[in-house]
């Protein structure tokens, strides 16, 4: 009768409402036997005078009694709601078998069932009452052992609760795979996270996977489809570089094309590839804004060739081009580098603790070198000049470190180059007046060849504001941080007064215009004056100065 009544009422209000047996609030409460009013966007419980209307913003999920989806706040909320529903079902089963577990006289089993039920929400007076019974049982000395028949019955229920959530997911996947395919695929991946060999799930995946996907099986396709395709990532085919790398590096190399970045890698972990590409794309986007010009030069490069290795060991032992690794000791202390002569960036990426934060800094730094070399629109390929014998090398490493110290929001595609806790600013502030800073005129006129003679051995002790404990600084590292502090000043100070001049200075260095690399000619300041301004800037930031928000 109830179904007949529901059907009649549904016909009467089909244009505005759909009946649903349940709705799950954002904080996990489950409301039964209501209806979703499509017109007012409300979930309605009760009838006539007792009717209550609930704003849709309160709910993570609303679905019909068959599990068909009506509304969800977002996909994450929907998954959370399914976990709430699964927890409720597990609790129901566990509470129902508590007395049987108690009668089994297996103390450990009773404790296990009770604690699992508690984790799934069993509480209140009933839980307190049973807890006291359990504690009394645990204190007793029993004359007989556990009752096997009841133990087996309880164990069967426990085993069944392990699949409650995966079974619920599978039901929703089957209900949604036709009408909400993309959502069903996300649920399918969640299913495989919990049960990698789920038979029904594998059958569904086999049916929907793209048969033209050649990199791996359906599971890899699923990750690729969800992680990379939405970002415009495409699998490259037949490029000269791909053939070359396969011949001299590994036959299982494949090419990923994502805008300015062309990734060559044997890595088939889409999470690693996705994060790597996301950092690369956002870095290039930021650089494009800085070096934007009304009359851009057309560059020959079709994209930045980046080699992504499967491990640190592979990164240290192969160049990927058949050439011998000349300095494996250097590579041991890096997670990536750019080689100007080959126009290749090399990295390895892993998922260890805090790995992304550390590796991403290097990735942004080296990709900045690569982008300016190949894609900067302010000079042509024929104008590119690289020399280790001209002054102003500070801008190469300083500007790349400025980019490295920026704050990037990969989810929203935004960035901010100012960070009051930037290491470069902090270091200059800490060493100002100590006599330990590299002499500014010396640093600003130093060539690359001269810079490469600076010691990389830590030996200079210092304490920074934003770092715990004492730090040993090398002269080579100090060069990078002072150079970055110059760029921080030129980019941010005096409302961006020197920002465009900084970009011009970068271009003048990369095009070998030595006559334009003098501080006075470039910025209207002597090297000494520029150094003093940088020191004052670092002090001002430490005292609370912040750049004005740009409109």
PDB file of C-alpha atoms in Angstrom, residues 120-290:
ATOM      1  CA  UNK A 120      30.615   3.162  13.795  1.00  0.00           C
ATOM      2  CA  UNK A 121      28.531   5.328  16.136  1.00  0.00           C
ATOM      3  CA  UNK A 122      27.123   3.044  18.818  1.00  0.00           C
ATOM      4  CA  UNK A 123      26.667   5.181  21.942  1.00  0.00           C
ATOM      5  CA  UNK A 124      24.244   6.483  24.509  1.00  0.00           C
ATOM      6  CA  UNK A 125      22.626   4.567  27.384  1.00  0.00           C
ATOM      7  CA  UNK A 126      22.522   1.252  25.533  1.00  0.00           C
ATOM      8  CA  UNK A 127      26.258   1.383  24.868  1.00  0.00           C
ATOM      9  CA  UNK A 128      27.016   2.293  28.507  1.00  0.00           C
ATOM     10  CA  UNK A 129      24.803  -0.540  29.753  1.00  0.00           C
ATOM     11  CA  UNK A 130      26.507  -3.099  27.540  1.00  0.00           C
ATOM     12  CA  UNK A 131      29.947  -1.790  28.461  1.00  0.00           C
ATOM     13  CA  UNK A 132      29.239  -2.547  32.123  1.00  0.00           C
ATOM     14  CA  UNK A 133      28.123  -6.075  31.206  1.00  0.00           C
ATOM     15  CA  UNK A 134      31.315  -6.535  29.192  1.00  0.00           C
ATOM     16  CA  UNK A 135      33.542  -5.314  32.016  1.00  0.00           C
ATOM     17  CA  UNK A 136      31.872  -7.733  34.469  1.00  0.00           C
ATOM     18  CA  UNK A 137      32.371 -10.591  32.016  1.00  0.00           C
ATOM     19  CA  UNK A 138      36.062  -9.712  31.608  1.00  0.00           C
ATOM     20  CA  UNK A 139      36.553  -9.878  35.383  1.00  0.00           C
ATOM     21  CA  UNK A 140      34.952 -13.313  35.697  1.00  0.00           C
ATOM     22  CA  UNK A 141      36.887 -16.554  35.739  1.00  0.00           C
ATOM     23  CA  UNK A 142      35.015 -18.807  33.356  1.00  0.00           C
ATOM     24  CA  UNK A 143      34.895 -22.561  33.911  1.00  0.00           C
ATOM     25  CA  UNK A 144      34.165 -23.395  30.291  1.00  0.00           C
ATOM     26  CA  UNK A 145      35.671 -22.204  27.031  1.00  0.00           C
ATOM     27  CA  UNK A 146      33.960 -20.163  24.317  1.00  0.00           C
ATOM     28  CA  UNK A 147      30.900 -21.633  22.626  1.00  0.00           C
ATOM     29  CA  UNK A 148      32.028 -22.439  19.101  1.00  0.00           C
ATOM     30  CA  UNK A 149      28.619 -22.293  17.428  1.00  0.00           C
ATOM     31  CA  UNK A 150      27.995 -18.727  18.637  1.00  0.00           C
ATOM     32  CA  UNK A 151      31.581 -17.671  17.913  1.00  0.00           C
ATOM     33  CA  UNK A 152      31.191 -18.843  14.302  1.00  0.00           C
ATOM     34  CA  UNK A 153      27.902 -16.975  13.954  1.00  0.00           C
ATOM     35  CA  UNK A 154      29.442 -13.740  15.238  1.00  0.00           C
ATOM     36  CA  UNK A 155      32.565 -14.145  13.096  1.00  0.00           C
ATOM     37  CA  UNK A 156      30.378 -14.514  10.024  1.00  0.00           C
ATOM     38  CA  UNK A 157      28.690 -11.198  10.814  1.00  0.00           C
ATOM     39  CA  UNK A 158      32.057  -9.523  11.407  1.00  0.00           C
ATOM     40  CA  UNK A 159      33.343 -10.776   8.063  1.00  0.00           C
ATOM     41  CA  UNK A 160      30.213  -9.432   6.394  1.00  0.00           C
ATOM     42  CA  UNK A 161      30.692  -5.935   7.790  1.00  0.00           C
ATOM     43  CA  UNK A 162      34.059  -5.698   6.041  1.00  0.00           C
ATOM     44  CA  UNK A 163      32.340  -5.477   2.652  1.00  0.00           C
ATOM     45  CA  UNK A 164      29.415  -3.200   3.563  1.00  0.00           C
ATOM     46  CA  UNK A 165      31.030  -0.050   2.162  1.00  0.00           C
ATOM     47  CA  UNK A 166      32.389  -1.671  -1.012  1.00  0.00           C
ATOM     48  CA  UNK A 167      29.022  -3.322  -1.680  1.00  0.00           C
ATOM     49  CA  UNK A 168      27.268   0.036  -1.265  1.00  0.00           C
ATOM     50  CA  UNK A 169      29.735   1.653  -3.685  1.00  0.00           C
ATOM     51  CA  UNK A 170      29.186  -1.130  -6.206  1.00  0.00           C
ATOM     52  CA  UNK A 171      25.414  -0.648  -6.025  1.00  0.00           C
ATOM     53  CA  UNK A 172      25.785   3.083  -6.682  1.00  0.00           C
ATOM     54  CA  UNK A 173      28.243   2.486  -9.519  1.00  0.00           C
ATOM     55  CA  UNK A 174      25.825   0.142 -11.266  1.00  0.00           C
ATOM     56  CA  UNK A 175      22.972   2.632 -10.740  1.00  0.00           C
ATOM     57  CA  UNK A 176      24.962   5.598 -12.093  1.00  0.00           C
ATOM     58  CA  UNK A 177      27.224   4.172 -14.800  1.00  0.00           C
ATOM     59  CA  UNK A 178      24.764   5.038 -17.577  1.00  0.00           C
ATOM     60  CA  UNK A 179      23.311   8.328 -16.320  1.00  0.00           C
ATOM     61  CA  UNK A 180      26.329   9.764 -14.441  1.00  0.00           C
ATOM     62  CA  UNK A 181      29.280   8.011 -16.011  1.00  0.00           C
ATOM     63  CA  UNK A 182      32.072  10.293 -14.787  1.00  0.00           C
ATOM     64  CA  UNK A 183      30.836  10.222 -11.202  1.00  0.00           C
ATOM     65  CA  UNK A 184      30.489   6.442 -11.367  1.00  0.00           C
ATOM     66  CA  UNK A 185      34.117   6.222 -12.512  1.00  0.00           C
ATOM     67  CA  UNK A 186      35.255   8.195  -9.461  1.00  0.00           C
ATOM     68  CA  UNK A 187      33.268   5.819  -7.255  1.00  0.00           C
ATOM     69  CA  UNK A 188      34.854   2.919  -9.118  1.00  0.00           C
ATOM     70  CA  UNK A 189      38.329   4.194  -8.272  1.00  0.00           C
ATOM     71  CA  UNK A 190      37.308   4.541  -4.628  1.00  0.00           C
ATOM     72  CA  UNK A 191      36.120   0.926  -4.776  1.00  0.00           C
ATOM     73  CA  UNK A 192      39.474  -0.258  -6.127  1.00  0.00           C
ATOM     74  CA  UNK A 193      41.329   1.700  -3.451  1.00  0.00           C
ATOM     75  CA  UNK A 194      39.609  -0.509  -0.879  1.00  0.00           C
ATOM     76  CA  UNK A 195      39.283  -3.723  -2.896  1.00  0.00           C
ATOM     77  CA  UNK A 196      41.775  -3.778  -5.810  1.00  0.00           C
ATOM     78  CA  UNK A 197      40.516  -7.126  -7.120  1.00  0.00           C
ATOM     79  CA  UNK A 198      36.783  -6.518  -6.751  1.00  0.00           C
ATOM     80  CA  UNK A 199      35.299  -8.845  -9.378  1.00  0.00           C
ATOM     81  CA  UNK A 200      32.148  -6.862 -10.244  1.00  0.00           C
ATOM     82  CA  UNK A 201      34.104  -3.627 -10.317  1.00  0.00           C
ATOM     83  CA  UNK A 202      36.639  -5.089 -12.742  1.00  0.00           C
ATOM     84  CA  UNK A 203      33.826  -6.283 -15.009  1.00  0.00           C
ATOM     85  CA  UNK A 204      32.295  -2.809 -15.140  1.00  0.00           C
ATOM     86  CA  UNK A 205      35.684  -1.187 -15.761  1.00  0.00           C
ATOM     87  CA  UNK A 206      36.482  -3.554 -18.608  1.00  0.00           C
ATOM     88  CA  UNK A 207      33.250  -2.542 -20.340  1.00  0.00           C
ATOM     89  CA  UNK A 208      33.808   1.237 -20.055  1.00  0.00           C
ATOM     90  CA  UNK A 209      37.599   1.484 -20.540  1.00  0.00           C
ATOM     91  CA  UNK A 210      38.865   2.961 -23.798  1.00  0.00           C
ATOM     92  CA  UNK A 211      40.154   0.033 -25.917  1.00  0.00           C
ATOM     93  CA  UNK A 212      42.480   2.436 -27.775  1.00  0.00           C
ATOM     94  CA  UNK A 213      44.441   3.234 -24.599  1.00  0.00           C
ATOM     95  CA  UNK A 214      47.827   1.561 -25.162  1.00  0.00           C
ATOM     96  CA  UNK A 215      49.917   2.452 -22.119  1.00  0.00           C
ATOM     97  CA  UNK A 216      48.447  -0.174 -19.830  1.00  0.00           C
ATOM     98  CA  UNK A 217      45.335  -1.987 -18.694  1.00  0.00           C
ATOM     99  CA  UNK A 218      41.920  -0.644 -17.656  1.00  0.00           C
ATOM    100  CA  UNK A 219      43.114   0.386 -14.172  1.00  0.00           C
ATOM    101  CA  UNK A 220      45.765   2.704 -15.600  1.00  0.00           C
ATOM    102  CA  UNK A 221      43.231   4.034 -18.104  1.00  0.00           C
ATOM    103  CA  UNK A 222      40.858   4.872 -15.239  1.00  0.00           C
ATOM    104  CA  UNK A 223      43.502   6.929 -13.417  1.00  0.00           C
ATOM    105  CA  UNK A 224      44.615   8.560 -16.659  1.00  0.00           C
ATOM    106  CA  UNK A 225      41.037   9.445 -17.600  1.00  0.00           C
ATOM    107  CA  UNK A 226      40.258  10.960 -14.183  1.00  0.00           C
ATOM    108  CA  UNK A 227      43.585  12.629 -13.386  1.00  0.00           C
ATOM    109  CA  UNK A 228      45.099  13.790 -16.644  1.00  0.00           C
ATOM    110  CA  UNK A 229      42.550  14.080 -19.441  1.00  0.00           C
ATOM    111  CA  UNK A 230      40.618  16.907 -17.680  1.00  0.00           C
ATOM    112  CA  UNK A 231      43.864  18.931 -17.662  1.00  0.00           C
ATOM    113  CA  UNK A 232      44.248  18.576 -21.433  1.00  0.00           C
ATOM    114  CA  UNK A 233      47.046  16.005 -21.208  1.00  0.00           C
ATOM    115  CA  UNK A 234      47.587  13.987 -24.364  1.00  0.00           C
ATOM    116  CA  UNK A 235      49.763  11.003 -25.156  1.00  0.00           C
ATOM    117  CA  UNK A 236      52.371  12.006 -27.733  1.00  0.00           C
ATOM    118  CA  UNK A 237      53.074   9.749 -30.693  1.00  0.00           C
ATOM    119  CA  UNK A 238      55.935   9.463 -33.092  1.00  0.00           C
ATOM    120  CA  UNK A 239      58.075  12.490 -32.172  1.00  0.00           C
ATOM    121  CA  UNK A 240      61.792  12.401 -32.950  1.00  0.00           C
ATOM    122  CA  UNK A 241      62.639  12.865 -29.288  1.00  0.00           C
ATOM    123  CA  UNK A 242      60.452   9.930 -28.278  1.00  0.00           C
ATOM    124  CA  UNK A 243      62.182   7.630 -30.755  1.00  0.00           C
ATOM    125  CA  UNK A 244      65.592   8.824 -29.618  1.00  0.00           C
ATOM    126  CA  UNK A 245      64.906   8.361 -25.913  1.00  0.00           C
ATOM    127  CA  UNK A 246      63.448   4.898 -26.484  1.00  0.00           C
ATOM    128  CA  UNK A 247      66.550   3.891 -28.420  1.00  0.00           C
ATOM    129  CA  UNK A 248      69.119   5.030 -25.849  1.00  0.00           C
ATOM    130  CA  UNK A 249      67.235   5.086 -22.546  1.00  0.00           C
ATOM    131  CA  UNK A 250      64.260   2.709 -22.138  1.00  0.00           C
ATOM    132  CA  UNK A 251      61.885   1.102 -24.610  1.00  0.00           C
ATOM    133  CA  UNK A 252      58.884   1.762 -22.337  1.00  0.00           C
ATOM    134  CA  UNK A 253      59.257   5.545 -22.460  1.00  0.00           C
ATOM    135  CA  UNK A 254      56.128   7.422 -23.457  1.00  0.00           C
ATOM    136  CA  UNK A 255      55.501  11.090 -24.181  1.00  0.00           C
ATOM    137  CA  UNK A 256      52.958  13.302 -22.445  1.00  0.00           C
ATOM    138  CA  UNK A 257      52.059  16.601 -24.035  1.00  0.00           C
ATOM    139  CA  UNK A 258      50.607  19.216 -21.678  1.00  0.00           C
ATOM    140  CA  UNK A 259      50.866  22.684 -23.140  1.00  0.00           C
ATOM    141  CA  UNK A 260      54.374  24.102 -22.793  1.00  0.00           C
ATOM    142  CA  UNK A 261      55.682  20.947 -21.084  1.00  0.00           C
ATOM    143  CA  UNK A 262      56.446  17.755 -23.004  1.00  0.00           C
ATOM    144  CA  UNK A 263      57.164  15.001 -20.519  1.00  0.00           C
ATOM    145  CA  UNK A 264      59.153  11.871 -21.439  1.00  0.00           C
ATOM    146  CA  UNK A 265      58.950   9.182 -18.800  1.00  0.00           C
ATOM    147  CA  UNK A 266      58.572   5.490 -17.954  1.00  0.00           C
ATOM    148  CA  UNK A 267      56.511   6.452 -14.868  1.00  0.00           C
ATOM    149  CA  UNK A 268      52.922   5.214 -15.103  1.00  0.00           C
ATOM    150  CA  UNK A 269      51.690   6.698 -11.852  1.00  0.00           C
ATOM    151  CA  UNK A 270      49.158   9.296 -12.936  1.00  0.00           C
ATOM    152  CA  UNK A 271      49.257  11.072  -9.570  1.00  0.00           C
ATOM    153  CA  UNK A 272      53.004  11.709  -9.962  1.00  0.00           C
ATOM    154  CA  UNK A 273      52.660  12.727 -13.614  1.00  0.00           C
ATOM    155  CA  UNK A 274      49.682  14.941 -12.812  1.00  0.00           C
ATOM    156  CA  UNK A 275      51.427  16.841 -10.026  1.00  0.00           C
ATOM    157  CA  UNK A 276      54.569  17.245 -12.101  1.00  0.00           C
ATOM    158  CA  UNK A 277      52.606  18.650 -15.032  1.00  0.00           C
ATOM    159  CA  UNK A 278      50.473  20.878 -12.809  1.00  0.00           C
ATOM    160  CA  UNK A 279      53.580  22.510 -11.334  1.00  0.00           C
ATOM    161  CA  UNK A 280      55.099  22.847 -14.794  1.00  0.00           C
ATOM    162  CA  UNK A 281      52.016  24.415 -16.358  1.00  0.00           C
ATOM    163  CA  UNK A 282      51.543  26.925 -13.542  1.00  0.00           C
ATOM    164  CA  UNK A 283      55.230  27.901 -13.594  1.00  0.00           C
ATOM    165  CA  UNK A 284      55.043  28.550 -17.337  1.00  0.00           C
ATOM    166  CA  UNK A 285      51.815  30.509 -16.919  1.00  0.00           C
ATOM    167  CA  UNK A 286      53.434  32.764 -14.292  1.00  0.00           C
ATOM    168  CA  UNK A 287      56.495  33.326 -16.473  1.00  0.00           C
ATOM    169  CA  UNK A 288      54.298  34.184 -19.454  1.00  0.00           C
ATOM    170  CA  UNK A 289      52.697  36.947 -17.410  1.00  0.00           C
ATOM    171  CA  UNK A 290      56.017  38.385 -16.220  1.00  0.00           C
TER     172      UNK A 290
END
